[in-house]
PDB file of C-alpha atoms in Angstrom:
ATOM      1  CA  UNK A   1       9.647 -15.205 -13.421  1.00  0.00           C
ATOM      2  CA  UNK A   2       8.876 -11.668 -14.504  1.00  0.00           C
ATOM      3  CA  UNK A   3       9.838  -8.599 -12.483  1.00  0.00           C
ATOM      4  CA  UNK A   4       6.183  -8.253 -11.507  1.00  0.00           C
ATOM      5  CA  UNK A   5       6.065 -11.838 -10.217  1.00  0.00           C
ATOM      6  CA  UNK A   6       9.288 -11.261  -8.285  1.00  0.00           C
ATOM      7  CA  UNK A   7       7.788  -8.170  -6.649  1.00  0.00           C
ATOM      8  CA  UNK A   8       4.581 -10.030  -5.778  1.00  0.00           C
ATOM      9  CA  UNK A   9       6.655 -12.745  -4.086  1.00  0.00           C
ATOM     10  CA  UNK A  10       8.523 -10.039  -2.157  1.00  0.00           C
ATOM     11  CA  UNK A  11       5.244  -8.435  -1.045  1.00  0.00           C
ATOM     12  CA  UNK A  12       3.826 -11.779   0.093  1.00  0.00           C
ATOM     13  CA  UNK A  13       7.014 -12.525   2.041  1.00  0.00           C
ATOM     14  CA  UNK A  14       6.947  -9.091   3.674  1.00  0.00           C
ATOM     15  CA  UNK A  15       3.280  -9.549   4.622  1.00  0.00           C
ATOM     16  CA  UNK A  16       4.230 -12.775   6.379  1.00  0.00           C
ATOM     17  CA  UNK A  17       7.005 -11.003   8.271  1.00  0.00           C
ATOM     18  CA  UNK A  18       4.594  -8.405   9.665  1.00  0.00           C
ATOM     19  CA  UNK A  19       1.969 -11.035  10.426  1.00  0.00           C
ATOM     20  CA  UNK A  20      -0.836 -10.253   8.014  1.00  0.00           C
ATOM     21  CA  UNK A  21      -2.624 -12.678   5.733  1.00  0.00           C
ATOM     22  CA  UNK A  22      -3.035 -11.461   2.179  1.00  0.00           C
ATOM     23  CA  UNK A  23      -5.662 -11.997  -0.511  1.00  0.00           C
ATOM     24  CA  UNK A  24      -3.235 -12.517  -3.404  1.00  0.00           C
ATOM     25  CA  UNK A  25      -5.838 -11.612  -6.030  1.00  0.00           C
ATOM     26  CA  UNK A  26      -6.624  -8.255  -4.396  1.00  0.00           C
ATOM     27  CA  UNK A  27      -2.932  -7.504  -3.834  1.00  0.00           C
ATOM     28  CA  UNK A  28      -2.276  -8.200  -7.524  1.00  0.00           C
ATOM     29  CA  UNK A  29      -5.029  -5.788  -8.565  1.00  0.00           C
ATOM     30  CA  UNK A  30      -3.817  -3.055  -6.214  1.00  0.00           C
ATOM     31  CA  UNK A  31      -0.235  -3.555  -7.411  1.00  0.00           C
ATOM     32  CA  UNK A  32      -1.188  -3.385 -11.086  1.00  0.00           C
ATOM     33  CA  UNK A  33      -3.075  -0.165 -10.344  1.00  0.00           C
ATOM     34  CA  UNK A  34       0.188   1.439  -9.228  1.00  0.00           C
ATOM     35  CA  UNK A  35       1.700   1.062 -12.684  1.00  0.00           C
ATOM     36  CA  UNK A  36       5.431   1.529 -13.217  1.00  0.00           C
ATOM     37  CA  UNK A  37       5.991   3.217  -9.832  1.00  0.00           C
ATOM     38  CA  UNK A  38       6.536  -0.210  -8.252  1.00  0.00           C
ATOM     39  CA  UNK A  39       9.751  -0.640 -10.260  1.00  0.00           C
ATOM     40  CA  UNK A  40      11.382   2.568  -8.988  1.00  0.00           C
ATOM     41  CA  UNK A  41      13.293   2.107  -5.720  1.00  0.00           C
ATOM     42  CA  UNK A  42      12.186   5.489  -4.354  1.00  0.00           C
ATOM     43  CA  UNK A  43       8.508   5.422  -5.329  1.00  0.00           C
ATOM     44  CA  UNK A  44       8.076   1.721  -4.492  1.00  0.00           C
ATOM     45  CA  UNK A  45       8.096   2.437  -0.749  1.00  0.00           C
ATOM     46  CA  UNK A  46       6.194   4.717   1.611  1.00  0.00           C
ATOM     47  CA  UNK A  47       7.939   6.711   4.317  1.00  0.00           C
ATOM     48  CA  UNK A  48       5.739   6.995   7.392  1.00  0.00           C
ATOM     49  CA  UNK A  49       8.128   9.603   8.788  1.00  0.00           C
ATOM     50  CA  UNK A  50       7.454  11.967   5.880  1.00  0.00           C
ATOM     51  CA  UNK A  51       4.244  13.903   6.572  1.00  0.00           C
ATOM     52  CA  UNK A  52       4.172  15.279   3.015  1.00  0.00           C
ATOM     53  CA  UNK A  53       4.283  11.763   1.594  1.00  0.00           C
ATOM     54  CA  UNK A  54       1.483  10.573   3.856  1.00  0.00           C
ATOM     55  CA  UNK A  55      -0.577  13.559   2.719  1.00  0.00           C
ATOM     56  CA  UNK A  56       0.103  12.531  -0.905  1.00  0.00           C
ATOM     57  CA  UNK A  57      -1.048   8.979  -0.129  1.00  0.00           C
ATOM     58  CA  UNK A  58      -4.267  10.400   1.277  1.00  0.00           C
ATOM     59  CA  UNK A  59      -4.832  12.945  -1.517  1.00  0.00           C
ATOM     60  CA  UNK A  60      -3.723  10.892  -4.520  1.00  0.00           C
ATOM     61  CA  UNK A  61      -4.799   7.400  -3.551  1.00  0.00           C
ATOM     62  CA  UNK A  62      -7.588   7.580  -0.992  1.00  0.00           C
ATOM     63  CA  UNK A  63      -9.338  10.745  -2.130  1.00  0.00           C
ATOM     64  CA  UNK A  64      -8.614  10.892  -5.869  1.00  0.00           C
ATOM     65  CA  UNK A  65      -8.334   7.233  -6.866  1.00  0.00           C
ATOM     66  CA  UNK A  66     -10.617   5.624  -4.278  1.00  0.00           C
ATOM     67  CA  UNK A  67     -13.131   8.495  -4.300  1.00  0.00           C
ATOM     68  CA  UNK A  68     -13.256   8.927  -0.536  1.00  0.00           C
ATOM     69  CA  UNK A  69     -14.020  12.151   1.304  1.00  0.00           C
ATOM     70  CA  UNK A  70     -11.243  13.739   3.351  1.00  0.00           C
ATOM     71  CA  UNK A  71     -11.751  12.874   7.008  1.00  0.00           C
ATOM     72  CA  UNK A  72      -9.946  11.963  10.193  1.00  0.00           C
ATOM     73  CA  UNK A  73     -10.772   8.311   9.393  1.00  0.00           C
ATOM     74  CA  UNK A  74      -8.352   8.420   6.452  1.00  0.00           C
ATOM     75  CA  UNK A  75      -5.545   9.772   8.642  1.00  0.00           C
ATOM     76  CA  UNK A  76      -6.317   7.098  11.245  1.00  0.00           C
ATOM     77  CA  UNK A  77      -6.232   4.344   8.602  1.00  0.00           C
ATOM     78  CA  UNK A  78      -2.858   5.563   7.313  1.00  0.00           C
ATOM     79  CA  UNK A  79      -1.493   5.696  10.860  1.00  0.00           C
ATOM     80  CA  UNK A  80      -2.768   2.180  11.562  1.00  0.00           C
ATOM     81  CA  UNK A  81      -0.947   0.822   8.506  1.00  0.00           C
ATOM     82  CA  UNK A  82       2.250   2.613   9.578  1.00  0.00           C
ATOM     83  CA  UNK A  83       1.945   1.005  13.024  1.00  0.00           C
ATOM     84  CA  UNK A  84       1.343  -2.430  11.485  1.00  0.00           C
ATOM     85  CA  UNK A  85       4.588  -2.159   9.517  1.00  0.00           C
ATOM     86  CA  UNK A  86       6.453  -0.817  12.557  1.00  0.00           C
ATOM     87  CA  UNK A  87       8.760   2.166  12.732  1.00  0.00           C
ATOM     88  CA  UNK A  88      11.931   0.097  12.357  1.00  0.00           C
ATOM     89  CA  UNK A  89      10.725  -1.588   9.147  1.00  0.00           C
ATOM     90  CA  UNK A  90      12.303   0.159   6.151  1.00  0.00           C
ATOM     91  CA  UNK A  91      10.380  -2.016   3.667  1.00  0.00           C
ATOM     92  CA  UNK A  92       6.995  -0.309   3.647  1.00  0.00           C
ATOM     93  CA  UNK A  93       6.224  -1.337   0.088  1.00  0.00           C
ATOM     94  CA  UNK A  94       3.670   0.974  -1.515  1.00  0.00           C
ATOM     95  CA  UNK A  95       1.669  -1.899  -3.027  1.00  0.00           C
ATOM     96  CA  UNK A  96       1.333  -3.643   0.330  1.00  0.00           C
ATOM     97  CA  UNK A  97       0.701  -0.312   2.097  1.00  0.00           C
ATOM     98  CA  UNK A  98      -2.142   0.542  -0.301  1.00  0.00           C
ATOM     99  CA  UNK A  99      -3.487  -3.017  -0.074  1.00  0.00           C
ATOM    100  CA  UNK A 100      -3.711  -2.674   3.702  1.00  0.00           C
ATOM    101  CA  UNK A 101      -5.493   0.681   3.349  1.00  0.00           C
ATOM    102  CA  UNK A 102      -8.036  -0.882   0.971  1.00  0.00           C
ATOM    103  CA  UNK A 103      -8.640  -3.735   3.431  1.00  0.00           C
ATOM    104  CA  UNK A 104      -8.810  -1.506   6.518  1.00  0.00           C
ATOM    105  CA  UNK A 105     -11.252   0.888   4.867  1.00  0.00           C
ATOM    106  CA  UNK A 106     -13.419  -1.875   3.391  1.00  0.00           C
ATOM    107  CA  UNK A 107     -12.925  -0.750  -0.227  1.00  0.00           C
ATOM    108  CA  UNK A 108     -12.179  -4.166  -1.753  1.00  0.00           C
ATOM    109  CA  UNK A 109     -15.249  -3.862  -3.980  1.00  0.00           C
ATOM    110  CA  UNK A 110     -13.507  -1.130  -6.009  1.00  0.00           C
ATOM    111  CA  UNK A 111     -11.088  -3.794  -7.261  1.00  0.00           C
ATOM    112  CA  UNK A 112     -13.745  -6.420  -8.053  1.00  0.00           C
TER     113      UNK A 112
END
């Protein structure tokens, strides 16, 4: 298996641990959209305790890449994903985090 396939298996396993069902095709598209960042240990995960990082998720992914307008709904969606992972979970993989944002905000059509 390739490194990408190994990571996809890890993401699917992690999704099962937190109790969410995953559309593998959509997760693959979201993951590929992240490029090489998924292979770097630091950039591969999101820290919900780091306000600056959550602001970067909103600005870089939701506003810039997804074309959404800045609103309280974006902050609420990010917070919901953080709660789904749980504060004790150190494996908040960026690909899975972004996938959950796409699903929660109903933006799957941007990956069609």
